[in-house]
């Protein structure tokens, strides 16, 4: 499996490790490539859109022509895991002119709605499809304020969606790559496969 981490900005190494761990648990080693230029995404089986700064990620993927390749990847039904800033970039509406929302997740988001950096928090969150709650790390997290009818809400905090699935895209307001628990990566990339190890 070739996994591309959109690496123009954000926490790239953590996602690379998490997808490697998830893939190893299925006896299917992942080859991770960092995507900074056009021409790499078409060879990827799965994509990761990391946390970071959505305005910067949006500007750079557009400048490099990676945005259209990501759209094409999803149009072909291939999986994406988008976290935090990645969720903002993948949303339908980020309510910020500096973010060219890709419209891959039918949801609108409020950037930084959970507060400033000092207001970041952690919570044990039950997630559909996981047996035990997930230790979720929220850092200047976006609030998903509205989801379309085709969007499956996988987890909520205070009644607000914090993890959603829209077709091949799983998106979280929190950072699953910052813990050593690969279950969200697993959910995104191996939804129907047995764990062998
Ligand atoms: N609030 C940031 C943004 O708007 C996202 C924060 C994060 O990815 N941890 O891009």
mmCIF file with all atom_site columns, C-alpha atoms and ligand atoms in Angstrom:
data_model
loop_
_atom_site.group_PDB
_atom_site.id
_atom_site.type_symbol
_atom_site.label_atom_id
_atom_site.label_alt_id
_atom_site.label_comp_id
_atom_site.label_asym_id
_atom_site.label_entity_id
_atom_site.label_seq_id
_atom_site.pdbx_PDB_ins_code
_atom_site.Cartn_x
_atom_site.Cartn_y
_atom_site.Cartn_z
_atom_site.occupancy
_atom_site.B_iso_or_equiv
_atom_site.pdbx_formal_charge
_atom_site.auth_seq_id
_atom_site.auth_comp_id
_atom_site.auth_asym_id
_atom_site.auth_atom_id
_atom_site.pdbx_PDB_model_num
ATOM   1   C CA . UNK A 1 1   ? 0.000   0.000   0.000  1.00 0.00 ? 1   UNK A CA 1
ATOM   2   C CA . UNK A 1 2   ? 1.387   3.386   -0.948 1.00 0.00 ? 2   UNK A CA 1
ATOM   3   C CA . UNK A 1 3   ? 0.323   6.068   1.548  1.00 0.00 ? 3   UNK A CA 1
ATOM   4   C CA . UNK A 1 4   ? 0.833   9.713   0.675  1.00 0.00 ? 4   UNK A CA 1
ATOM   5   C CA . UNK A 1 5   ? 1.115   12.280  3.461  1.00 0.00 ? 5   UNK A CA 1
ATOM   6   C CA . UNK A 1 6   ? 0.384   15.781  2.225  1.00 0.00 ? 6   UNK A CA 1
ATOM   7   C CA . UNK A 1 7   ? 3.596   17.328  3.500  1.00 0.00 ? 7   UNK A CA 1
ATOM   8   C CA . UNK A 1 8   ? 3.523   20.979  2.490  1.00 0.00 ? 8   UNK A CA 1
ATOM   9   C CA . UNK A 1 9   ? 3.122   21.906  6.190  1.00 0.00 ? 9   UNK A CA 1
ATOM   10  C CA . UNK A 1 10  ? 1.964   20.262  9.436  1.00 0.00 ? 10  UNK A CA 1
ATOM   11  C CA . UNK A 1 11  ? 2.630   17.148  11.529 1.00 0.00 ? 11  UNK A CA 1
ATOM   12  C CA . UNK A 1 12  ? 3.797   14.811  8.790  1.00 0.00 ? 12  UNK A CA 1
ATOM   13  C CA . UNK A 1 13  ? 6.108   12.375  10.616 1.00 0.00 ? 13  UNK A CA 1
ATOM   14  C CA . UNK A 1 14  ? 3.431   11.447  13.163 1.00 0.00 ? 14  UNK A CA 1
ATOM   15  C CA . UNK A 1 15  ? 0.979   10.487  10.427 1.00 0.00 ? 15  UNK A CA 1
ATOM   16  C CA . UNK A 1 16  ? 3.633   8.454   8.646  1.00 0.00 ? 16  UNK A CA 1
ATOM   17  C CA . UNK A 1 17  ? 4.269   6.441   11.825 1.00 0.00 ? 17  UNK A CA 1
ATOM   18  C CA . UNK A 1 18  ? 0.550   5.949   12.512 1.00 0.00 ? 18  UNK A CA 1
ATOM   19  C CA . UNK A 1 19  ? -0.259  4.647   9.037  1.00 0.00 ? 19  UNK A CA 1
ATOM   20  C CA . UNK A 1 20  ? 2.754   2.328   9.176  1.00 0.00 ? 20  UNK A CA 1
ATOM   21  C CA . UNK A 1 21  ? 1.505   0.925   12.502 1.00 0.00 ? 21  UNK A CA 1
ATOM   22  C CA . UNK A 1 22  ? -2.057  0.487   11.222 1.00 0.00 ? 22  UNK A CA 1
ATOM   23  C CA . UNK A 1 23  ? -0.862  -1.233  8.051  1.00 0.00 ? 23  UNK A CA 1
ATOM   24  C CA . UNK A 1 24  ? 1.556   -3.497  9.929  1.00 0.00 ? 24  UNK A CA 1
ATOM   25  C CA . UNK A 1 25  ? -1.333  -4.728  12.086 1.00 0.00 ? 25  UNK A CA 1
ATOM   26  C CA . UNK A 1 26  ? -2.943  -6.006  8.887  1.00 0.00 ? 26  UNK A CA 1
ATOM   27  C CA . UNK A 1 27  ? 0.217   -7.682  7.640  1.00 0.00 ? 27  UNK A CA 1
ATOM   28  C CA . UNK A 1 28  ? 0.290   -5.187  4.798  1.00 0.00 ? 28  UNK A CA 1
ATOM   29  C CA . UNK A 1 29  ? 3.339   -2.927  5.023  1.00 0.00 ? 29  UNK A CA 1
ATOM   30  C CA . UNK A 1 30  ? 2.739   0.681   3.992  1.00 0.00 ? 30  UNK A CA 1
ATOM   31  C CA . UNK A 1 31  ? 5.213   2.604   1.919  1.00 0.00 ? 31  UNK A CA 1
ATOM   32  C CA . UNK A 1 32  ? 4.890   6.221   3.012  1.00 0.00 ? 32  UNK A CA 1
ATOM   33  C CA . UNK A 1 33  ? 5.675   9.047   0.617  1.00 0.00 ? 33  UNK A CA 1
ATOM   34  C CA . UNK A 1 34  ? 5.686   12.736  1.492  1.00 0.00 ? 34  UNK A CA 1
ATOM   35  C CA . UNK A 1 35  ? 3.725   14.794  -1.015 1.00 0.00 ? 35  UNK A CA 1
ATOM   36  C CA . UNK A 1 36  ? 5.098   18.270  -1.711 1.00 0.00 ? 36  UNK A CA 1
ATOM   37  C CA . UNK A 1 37  ? 4.719   18.351  -5.492 1.00 0.00 ? 37  UNK A CA 1
ATOM   38  C CA . UNK A 1 38  ? 2.170   17.378  -8.101 1.00 0.00 ? 38  UNK A CA 1
ATOM   39  C CA . UNK A 1 39  ? 2.529   13.972  -9.748 1.00 0.00 ? 39  UNK A CA 1
ATOM   40  C CA . UNK A 1 40  ? 2.770   11.804  -6.615 1.00 0.00 ? 40  UNK A CA 1
ATOM   41  C CA . UNK A 1 41  ? -0.865  11.585  -5.470 1.00 0.00 ? 41  UNK A CA 1
ATOM   42  C CA . UNK A 1 42  ? -1.994  9.601   -8.549 1.00 0.00 ? 42  UNK A CA 1
ATOM   43  C CA . UNK A 1 43  ? 0.284   6.731   -7.427 1.00 0.00 ? 43  UNK A CA 1
ATOM   44  C CA . UNK A 1 44  ? -1.057  6.717   -3.857 1.00 0.00 ? 44  UNK A CA 1
ATOM   45  C CA . UNK A 1 45  ? -3.623  4.209   -2.591 1.00 0.00 ? 45  UNK A CA 1
ATOM   46  C CA . UNK A 1 46  ? -4.487  6.298   0.478  1.00 0.00 ? 46  UNK A CA 1
ATOM   47  C CA . UNK A 1 47  ? -3.861  9.903   1.496  1.00 0.00 ? 47  UNK A CA 1
ATOM   48  C CA . UNK A 1 48  ? -3.363  11.673  4.820  1.00 0.00 ? 48  UNK A CA 1
ATOM   49  C CA . UNK A 1 49  ? -4.129  15.353  5.292  1.00 0.00 ? 49  UNK A CA 1
ATOM   50  C CA . UNK A 1 50  ? -2.359  16.401  8.505  1.00 0.00 ? 50  UNK A CA 1
ATOM   51  C CA . UNK A 1 51  ? -3.012  19.008  11.126 1.00 0.00 ? 51  UNK A CA 1
ATOM   52  C CA . UNK A 1 52  ? -1.144  22.285  10.907 1.00 0.00 ? 52  UNK A CA 1
ATOM   53  C CA . UNK A 1 53  ? -2.379  25.587  9.576  1.00 0.00 ? 53  UNK A CA 1
ATOM   54  C CA . UNK A 1 54  ? -5.227  25.250  7.109  1.00 0.00 ? 54  UNK A CA 1
ATOM   55  C CA . UNK A 1 55  ? -4.623  28.625  5.433  1.00 0.00 ? 55  UNK A CA 1
ATOM   56  C CA . UNK A 1 56  ? -1.015  27.634  4.678  1.00 0.00 ? 56  UNK A CA 1
ATOM   57  C CA . UNK A 1 57  ? -1.842  24.082  3.584  1.00 0.00 ? 57  UNK A CA 1
ATOM   58  C CA . UNK A 1 58  ? -4.618  25.375  1.328  1.00 0.00 ? 58  UNK A CA 1
ATOM   59  C CA . UNK A 1 59  ? -2.389  27.977  -0.323 1.00 0.00 ? 59  UNK A CA 1
ATOM   60  C CA . UNK A 1 60  ? 0.476   25.558  -0.936 1.00 0.00 ? 60  UNK A CA 1
ATOM   61  C CA . UNK A 1 61  ? -1.509  22.602  -2.286 1.00 0.00 ? 61  UNK A CA 1
ATOM   62  C CA . UNK A 1 62  ? -3.213  24.995  -4.667 1.00 0.00 ? 62  UNK A CA 1
ATOM   63  C CA . UNK A 1 63  ? 0.052   26.589  -5.764 1.00 0.00 ? 63  UNK A CA 1
ATOM   64  C CA . UNK A 1 64  ? 1.580   23.170  -6.447 1.00 0.00 ? 64  UNK A CA 1
ATOM   65  C CA . UNK A 1 65  ? -1.510  21.810  -8.209 1.00 0.00 ? 65  UNK A CA 1
ATOM   66  C CA . UNK A 1 66  ? -1.932  19.078  -5.587 1.00 0.00 ? 66  UNK A CA 1
ATOM   67  C CA . UNK A 1 67  ? -5.501  20.190  -4.786 1.00 0.00 ? 67  UNK A CA 1
ATOM   68  C CA . UNK A 1 68  ? -6.923  18.868  -8.053 1.00 0.00 ? 68  UNK A CA 1
ATOM   69  C CA . UNK A 1 69  ? -5.086  15.563  -7.589 1.00 0.00 ? 69  UNK A CA 1
ATOM   70  C CA . UNK A 1 70  ? -6.629  15.142  -4.139 1.00 0.00 ? 70  UNK A CA 1
ATOM   71  C CA . UNK A 1 71  ? -10.093 15.786  -5.604 1.00 0.00 ? 71  UNK A CA 1
ATOM   72  C CA . UNK A 1 72  ? -9.401  13.191  -8.299 1.00 0.00 ? 72  UNK A CA 1
ATOM   73  C CA . UNK A 1 73  ? -8.190  10.667  -5.693 1.00 0.00 ? 73  UNK A CA 1
ATOM   74  C CA . UNK A 1 74  ? -11.509 10.985  -3.805 1.00 0.00 ? 74  UNK A CA 1
ATOM   75  C CA . UNK A 1 75  ? -13.543 10.955  -7.025 1.00 0.00 ? 75  UNK A CA 1
ATOM   76  C CA . UNK A 1 76  ? -11.902 7.572   -7.694 1.00 0.00 ? 76  UNK A CA 1
ATOM   77  C CA . UNK A 1 77  ? -13.192 6.334   -4.323 1.00 0.00 ? 77  UNK A CA 1
ATOM   78  C CA . UNK A 1 78  ? -9.764  6.096   -2.694 1.00 0.00 ? 78  UNK A CA 1
ATOM   79  C CA . UNK A 1 79  ? -9.483  6.689   1.081  1.00 0.00 ? 79  UNK A CA 1
ATOM   80  C CA . UNK A 1 80  ? -8.371  9.892   2.783  1.00 0.00 ? 80  UNK A CA 1
ATOM   81  C CA . UNK A 1 81  ? -7.841  10.579  6.475  1.00 0.00 ? 81  UNK A CA 1
ATOM   82  C CA . UNK A 1 82  ? -8.005  14.315  7.211  1.00 0.00 ? 82  UNK A CA 1
ATOM   83  C CA . UNK A 1 83  ? -7.233  15.624  10.685 1.00 0.00 ? 83  UNK A CA 1
ATOM   84  C CA . UNK A 1 84  ? -7.834  19.063  12.165 1.00 0.00 ? 84  UNK A CA 1
ATOM   85  C CA . UNK A 1 85  ? -6.430  21.530  9.581  1.00 0.00 ? 85  UNK A CA 1
ATOM   86  C CA . UNK A 1 86  ? -6.838  18.665  7.082  1.00 0.00 ? 86  UNK A CA 1
ATOM   87  C CA . UNK A 1 87  ? -10.539 18.520  7.948  1.00 0.00 ? 87  UNK A CA 1
ATOM   88  C CA . UNK A 1 88  ? -10.817 22.284  7.433  1.00 0.00 ? 88  UNK A CA 1
ATOM   89  C CA . UNK A 1 89  ? -9.203  22.042  3.973  1.00 0.00 ? 89  UNK A CA 1
ATOM   90  C CA . UNK A 1 90  ? -11.415 19.067  3.004  1.00 0.00 ? 90  UNK A CA 1
ATOM   91  C CA . UNK A 1 91  ? -14.653 20.687  4.201  1.00 0.00 ? 91  UNK A CA 1
ATOM   92  C CA . UNK A 1 92  ? -17.319 22.251  2.002  1.00 0.00 ? 92  UNK A CA 1
ATOM   93  C CA . UNK A 1 93  ? -17.099 25.632  3.732  1.00 0.00 ? 93  UNK A CA 1
ATOM   94  C CA . UNK A 1 94  ? -14.385 26.882  6.091  1.00 0.00 ? 94  UNK A CA 1
ATOM   95  C CA . UNK A 1 95  ? -15.866 30.395  6.352  1.00 0.00 ? 95  UNK A CA 1
ATOM   96  C CA . UNK A 1 96  ? -12.450 31.894  5.666  1.00 0.00 ? 96  UNK A CA 1
ATOM   97  C CA . UNK A 1 97  ? -11.440 33.368  2.301  1.00 0.00 ? 97  UNK A CA 1
ATOM   98  C CA . UNK A 1 98  ? -7.883  32.170  2.796  1.00 0.00 ? 98  UNK A CA 1
ATOM   99  C CA . UNK A 1 99  ? -9.003  28.538  2.747  1.00 0.00 ? 99  UNK A CA 1
ATOM   100 C CA . UNK A 1 100 ? -10.020 27.126  -0.609 1.00 0.00 ? 100 UNK A CA 1
ATOM   101 C CA . UNK A 1 101 ? -12.224 24.365  0.821  1.00 0.00 ? 101 UNK A CA 1
ATOM   102 C CA . UNK A 1 102 ? -11.980 21.257  -1.365 1.00 0.00 ? 102 UNK A CA 1
ATOM   103 C CA . UNK A 1 103 ? -15.580 20.183  -0.731 1.00 0.00 ? 103 UNK A CA 1
ATOM   104 C CA . UNK A 1 104 ? -14.659 16.545  -0.089 1.00 0.00 ? 104 UNK A CA 1
ATOM   105 C CA . UNK A 1 105 ? -16.542 16.382  3.211  1.00 0.00 ? 105 UNK A CA 1
ATOM   106 C CA . UNK A 1 106 ? -20.060 17.780  3.091  1.00 0.00 ? 106 UNK A CA 1
ATOM   107 C CA . UNK A 1 107 ? -19.692 19.821  6.276  1.00 0.00 ? 107 UNK A CA 1
ATOM   108 C CA . UNK A 1 108 ? -19.089 23.411  7.252  1.00 0.00 ? 108 UNK A CA 1
ATOM   109 C CA . UNK A 1 109 ? -16.550 24.201  9.944  1.00 0.00 ? 109 UNK A CA 1
ATOM   110 C CA . UNK A 1 110 ? -15.567 27.061  12.218 1.00 0.00 ? 110 UNK A CA 1
ATOM   111 C CA . UNK A 1 111 ? -11.779 27.347  12.361 1.00 0.00 ? 111 UNK A CA 1
ATOM   112 C CA . UNK A 1 112 ? -10.403 27.559  15.907 1.00 0.00 ? 112 UNK A CA 1
ATOM   113 C CA . UNK A 1 113 ? -13.913 27.463  17.378 1.00 0.00 ? 113 UNK A CA 1
ATOM   114 C CA . UNK A 1 114 ? -12.744 25.322  20.296 1.00 0.00 ? 114 UNK A CA 1
ATOM   115 C CA . UNK A 1 115 ? -10.516 28.214  21.316 1.00 0.00 ? 115 UNK A CA 1
ATOM   116 C CA . UNK A 1 116 ? -6.926  29.338  21.173 1.00 0.00 ? 116 UNK A CA 1
ATOM   117 C CA . UNK A 1 117 ? -3.884  27.128  21.676 1.00 0.00 ? 117 UNK A CA 1
ATOM   118 C CA . UNK A 1 118 ? -4.112  27.404  25.475 1.00 0.00 ? 118 UNK A CA 1
ATOM   119 C CA . UNK A 1 119 ? -7.641  26.032  25.309 1.00 0.00 ? 119 UNK A CA 1
ATOM   120 C CA . UNK A 1 120 ? -6.563  22.789  23.686 1.00 0.00 ? 120 UNK A CA 1
ATOM   121 C CA . UNK A 1 121 ? -7.844  19.739  25.519 1.00 0.00 ? 121 UNK A CA 1
ATOM   122 C CA . UNK A 1 122 ? -7.921  15.944  25.588 1.00 0.00 ? 122 UNK A CA 1
ATOM   123 C CA . UNK A 1 123 ? -10.924 13.682  25.990 1.00 0.00 ? 123 UNK A CA 1
ATOM   124 C CA . UNK A 1 124 ? -11.850 9.993   25.895 1.00 0.00 ? 124 UNK A CA 1
ATOM   125 C CA . UNK A 1 125 ? -14.260 9.880   22.975 1.00 0.00 ? 125 UNK A CA 1
ATOM   126 C CA . UNK A 1 126 ? -16.453 6.912   21.990 1.00 0.00 ? 126 UNK A CA 1
ATOM   127 C CA . UNK A 1 127 ? -16.127 6.356   18.216 1.00 0.00 ? 127 UNK A CA 1
ATOM   128 C CA . UNK A 1 128 ? -18.493 4.287   16.072 1.00 0.00 ? 128 UNK A CA 1
ATOM   129 C CA . UNK A 1 129 ? -16.691 1.149   14.955 1.00 0.00 ? 129 UNK A CA 1
ATOM   130 C CA . UNK A 1 130 ? -14.223 1.131   17.881 1.00 0.00 ? 130 UNK A CA 1
ATOM   131 C CA . UNK A 1 131 ? -14.785 -1.086  20.917 1.00 0.00 ? 131 UNK A CA 1
ATOM   132 C CA . UNK A 1 132 ? -13.212 1.306   23.436 1.00 0.00 ? 132 UNK A CA 1
ATOM   133 C CA . UNK A 1 133 ? -13.134 5.126   23.580 1.00 0.00 ? 133 UNK A CA 1
ATOM   134 C CA . UNK A 1 134 ? -10.328 6.903   21.732 1.00 0.00 ? 134 UNK A CA 1
ATOM   135 C CA . UNK A 1 135 ? -7.976  9.260   23.577 1.00 0.00 ? 135 UNK A CA 1
ATOM   136 C CA . UNK A 1 136 ? -8.515  12.363  21.442 1.00 0.00 ? 136 UNK A CA 1
ATOM   137 C CA . UNK A 1 137 ? -6.141  15.335  21.464 1.00 0.00 ? 137 UNK A CA 1
ATOM   138 C CA . UNK A 1 138 ? -7.723  18.631  20.378 1.00 0.00 ? 138 UNK A CA 1
ATOM   139 C CA . UNK A 1 139 ? -5.395  21.530  19.462 1.00 0.00 ? 139 UNK A CA 1
ATOM   140 C CA . UNK A 1 140 ? -7.040  24.773  18.306 1.00 0.00 ? 140 UNK A CA 1
ATOM   141 C CA . UNK A 1 141 ? -9.608  22.412  16.878 1.00 0.00 ? 141 UNK A CA 1
ATOM   142 C CA . UNK A 1 142 ? -12.251 23.319  14.328 1.00 0.00 ? 142 UNK A CA 1
ATOM   143 C CA . UNK A 1 143 ? -15.911 22.929  15.184 1.00 0.00 ? 143 UNK A CA 1
ATOM   144 C CA . UNK A 1 144 ? -18.014 21.018  12.679 1.00 0.00 ? 144 UNK A CA 1
ATOM   145 C CA . UNK A 1 145 ? -21.173 23.093  12.774 1.00 0.00 ? 145 UNK A CA 1
ATOM   146 C CA . UNK A 1 146 ? -23.273 21.509  10.046 1.00 0.00 ? 146 UNK A CA 1
ATOM   147 C CA . UNK A 1 147 ? -23.135 18.235  8.118  1.00 0.00 ? 147 UNK A CA 1
ATOM   148 C CA . UNK A 1 148 ? -24.951 17.164  4.960  1.00 0.00 ? 148 UNK A CA 1
ATOM   149 C CA . UNK A 1 149 ? -27.296 14.153  4.773  1.00 0.00 ? 149 UNK A CA 1
ATOM   150 C CA . UNK A 1 150 ? -24.664 11.796  3.335  1.00 0.00 ? 150 UNK A CA 1
ATOM   151 C CA . UNK A 1 151 ? -22.244 12.357  6.196  1.00 0.00 ? 151 UNK A CA 1
ATOM   152 C CA . UNK A 1 152 ? -21.938 9.715   8.905  1.00 0.00 ? 152 UNK A CA 1
ATOM   153 C CA . UNK A 1 153 ? -21.093 11.172  12.322 1.00 0.00 ? 153 UNK A CA 1
ATOM   154 C CA . UNK A 1 154 ? -18.645 8.764   14.006 1.00 0.00 ? 154 UNK A CA 1
ATOM   155 C CA . UNK A 1 155 ? -18.040 10.679  17.249 1.00 0.00 ? 155 UNK A CA 1
ATOM   156 C CA . UNK A 1 156 ? -19.303 13.715  19.149 1.00 0.00 ? 156 UNK A CA 1
ATOM   157 C CA . UNK A 1 157 ? -18.162 15.889  22.047 1.00 0.00 ? 157 UNK A CA 1
ATOM   158 C CA . UNK A 1 158 ? -20.883 17.880  23.825 1.00 0.00 ? 158 UNK A CA 1
ATOM   159 C CA . UNK A 1 159 ? -23.253 16.870  21.041 1.00 0.00 ? 159 UNK A CA 1
ATOM   160 C CA . UNK A 1 160 ? -20.961 18.310  18.320 1.00 0.00 ? 160 UNK A CA 1
ATOM   161 C CA . UNK A 1 161 ? -19.500 16.062  15.599 1.00 0.00 ? 161 UNK A CA 1
ATOM   162 C CA . UNK A 1 162 ? -15.734 15.596  15.987 1.00 0.00 ? 162 UNK A CA 1
ATOM   163 C CA . UNK A 1 163 ? -15.242 12.627  13.641 1.00 0.00 ? 163 UNK A CA 1
ATOM   164 C CA . UNK A 1 164 ? -17.155 12.067  10.412 1.00 0.00 ? 164 UNK A CA 1
ATOM   165 C CA . UNK A 1 165 ? -17.109 9.855   7.348  1.00 0.00 ? 165 UNK A CA 1
ATOM   166 C CA . UNK A 1 166 ? -18.179 11.098  3.921  1.00 0.00 ? 166 UNK A CA 1
ATOM   167 C CA . UNK A 1 167 ? -17.702 8.260   1.421  1.00 0.00 ? 167 UNK A CA 1
ATOM   168 C CA . UNK A 1 168 ? -13.969 7.494   1.234  1.00 0.00 ? 168 UNK A CA 1
ATOM   169 C CA . UNK A 1 169 ? -13.008 10.410  3.497  1.00 0.00 ? 169 UNK A CA 1
ATOM   170 C CA . UNK A 1 170 ? -12.714 10.124  7.283  1.00 0.00 ? 170 UNK A CA 1
ATOM   171 C CA . UNK A 1 171 ? -12.136 13.484  8.976  1.00 0.00 ? 171 UNK A CA 1
ATOM   172 C CA . UNK A 1 172 ? -11.480 14.312  12.623 1.00 0.00 ? 172 UNK A CA 1
ATOM   173 C CA . UNK A 1 173 ? -11.338 17.587  14.552 1.00 0.00 ? 173 UNK A CA 1
ATOM   174 C CA . UNK A 1 174 ? -8.763  15.932  16.822 1.00 0.00 ? 174 UNK A CA 1
ATOM   175 C CA . UNK A 1 175 ? -5.279  14.510  16.188 1.00 0.00 ? 175 UNK A CA 1
ATOM   176 C CA . UNK A 1 176 ? -5.221  10.690  16.143 1.00 0.00 ? 176 UNK A CA 1
ATOM   177 C CA . UNK A 1 177 ? -1.604  10.807  14.921 1.00 0.00 ? 177 UNK A CA 1
ATOM   178 C CA . UNK A 1 178 ? -0.442  12.313  18.231 1.00 0.00 ? 178 UNK A CA 1
ATOM   179 C CA . UNK A 1 179 ? -1.156  9.181   20.246 1.00 0.00 ? 179 UNK A CA 1
ATOM   180 C CA . UNK A 1 180 ? 0.310   5.740   19.551 1.00 0.00 ? 180 UNK A CA 1
ATOM   181 C CA . UNK A 1 181 ? -3.187  4.342   18.978 1.00 0.00 ? 181 UNK A CA 1
ATOM   182 C CA . UNK A 1 182 ? -3.586  3.599   15.246 1.00 0.00 ? 182 UNK A CA 1
ATOM   183 C CA . UNK A 1 183 ? -7.306  2.758   15.398 1.00 0.00 ? 183 UNK A CA 1
ATOM   184 C CA . UNK A 1 184 ? -8.531  5.876   13.575 1.00 0.00 ? 184 UNK A CA 1
ATOM   185 C CA . UNK A 1 185 ? -6.031  5.303   10.770 1.00 0.00 ? 185 UNK A CA 1
ATOM   186 C CA . UNK A 1 186 ? -7.249  1.723   10.784 1.00 0.00 ? 186 UNK A CA 1
ATOM   187 C CA . UNK A 1 187 ? -10.881 2.826   10.542 1.00 0.00 ? 187 UNK A CA 1
ATOM   188 C CA . UNK A 1 188 ? -10.060 5.097   7.603  1.00 0.00 ? 188 UNK A CA 1
ATOM   189 C CA . UNK A 1 189 ? -7.893  2.721   5.604  1.00 0.00 ? 189 UNK A CA 1
ATOM   190 C CA . UNK A 1 190 ? -8.891  -0.824  6.614  1.00 0.00 ? 190 UNK A CA 1
ATOM   191 C CA . UNK A 1 191 ? -12.620 -0.532  7.350  1.00 0.00 ? 191 UNK A CA 1
ATOM   192 C CA . UNK A 1 192 ? -13.503 -4.119  6.539  1.00 0.00 ? 192 UNK A CA 1
ATOM   193 C CA . UNK A 1 193 ? -10.300 -6.044  7.107  1.00 0.00 ? 193 UNK A CA 1
ATOM   194 C CA . UNK A 1 194 ? -9.401  -8.296  9.985  1.00 0.00 ? 194 UNK A CA 1
ATOM   195 C CA . UNK A 1 195 ? -6.466  -7.466  12.244 1.00 0.00 ? 195 UNK A CA 1
ATOM   196 C CA . UNK A 1 196 ? -3.952  -10.304 11.802 1.00 0.00 ? 196 UNK A CA 1
ATOM   197 C CA . UNK A 1 197 ? -1.319  -9.322  14.348 1.00 0.00 ? 197 UNK A CA 1
HETATM 198 N N1 . LIG B 2 .   ? -6.809  25.917  13.812 1.00 0.00 ? 1   LIG B N1 1
HETATM 199 C C1 . LIG B 2 .   ? -5.885  25.449  12.822 1.00 0.00 ? 1   LIG B C1 1
HETATM 200 C C2 . LIG B 2 .   ? -6.288  25.940  11.440 1.00 0.00 ? 1   LIG B C2 1
HETATM 201 O O1 . LIG B 2 .   ? -7.153  26.706  11.302 1.00 0.00 ? 1   LIG B O1 1
HETATM 202 C C3 . LIG B 2 .   ? -5.844  23.943  12.837 1.00 0.00 ? 1   LIG B C3 1
HETATM 203 C C4 . LIG B 2 .   ? -5.168  23.478  14.080 1.00 0.00 ? 1   LIG B C4 1
HETATM 204 C C5 . LIG B 2 .   ? -4.589  22.109  13.970 1.00 0.00 ? 1   LIG B C5 1
HETATM 205 O O2 . LIG B 2 .   ? -4.481  21.511  12.898 1.00 0.00 ? 1   LIG B O2 1
HETATM 206 N N2 . LIG B 2 .   ? -4.169  21.609  15.100 1.00 0.00 ? 1   LIG B N2 1
HETATM 207 O O3 . LIG B 2 .   ? -5.702  25.555  10.483 1.00 0.00 ? 1   LIG B O3 1
#
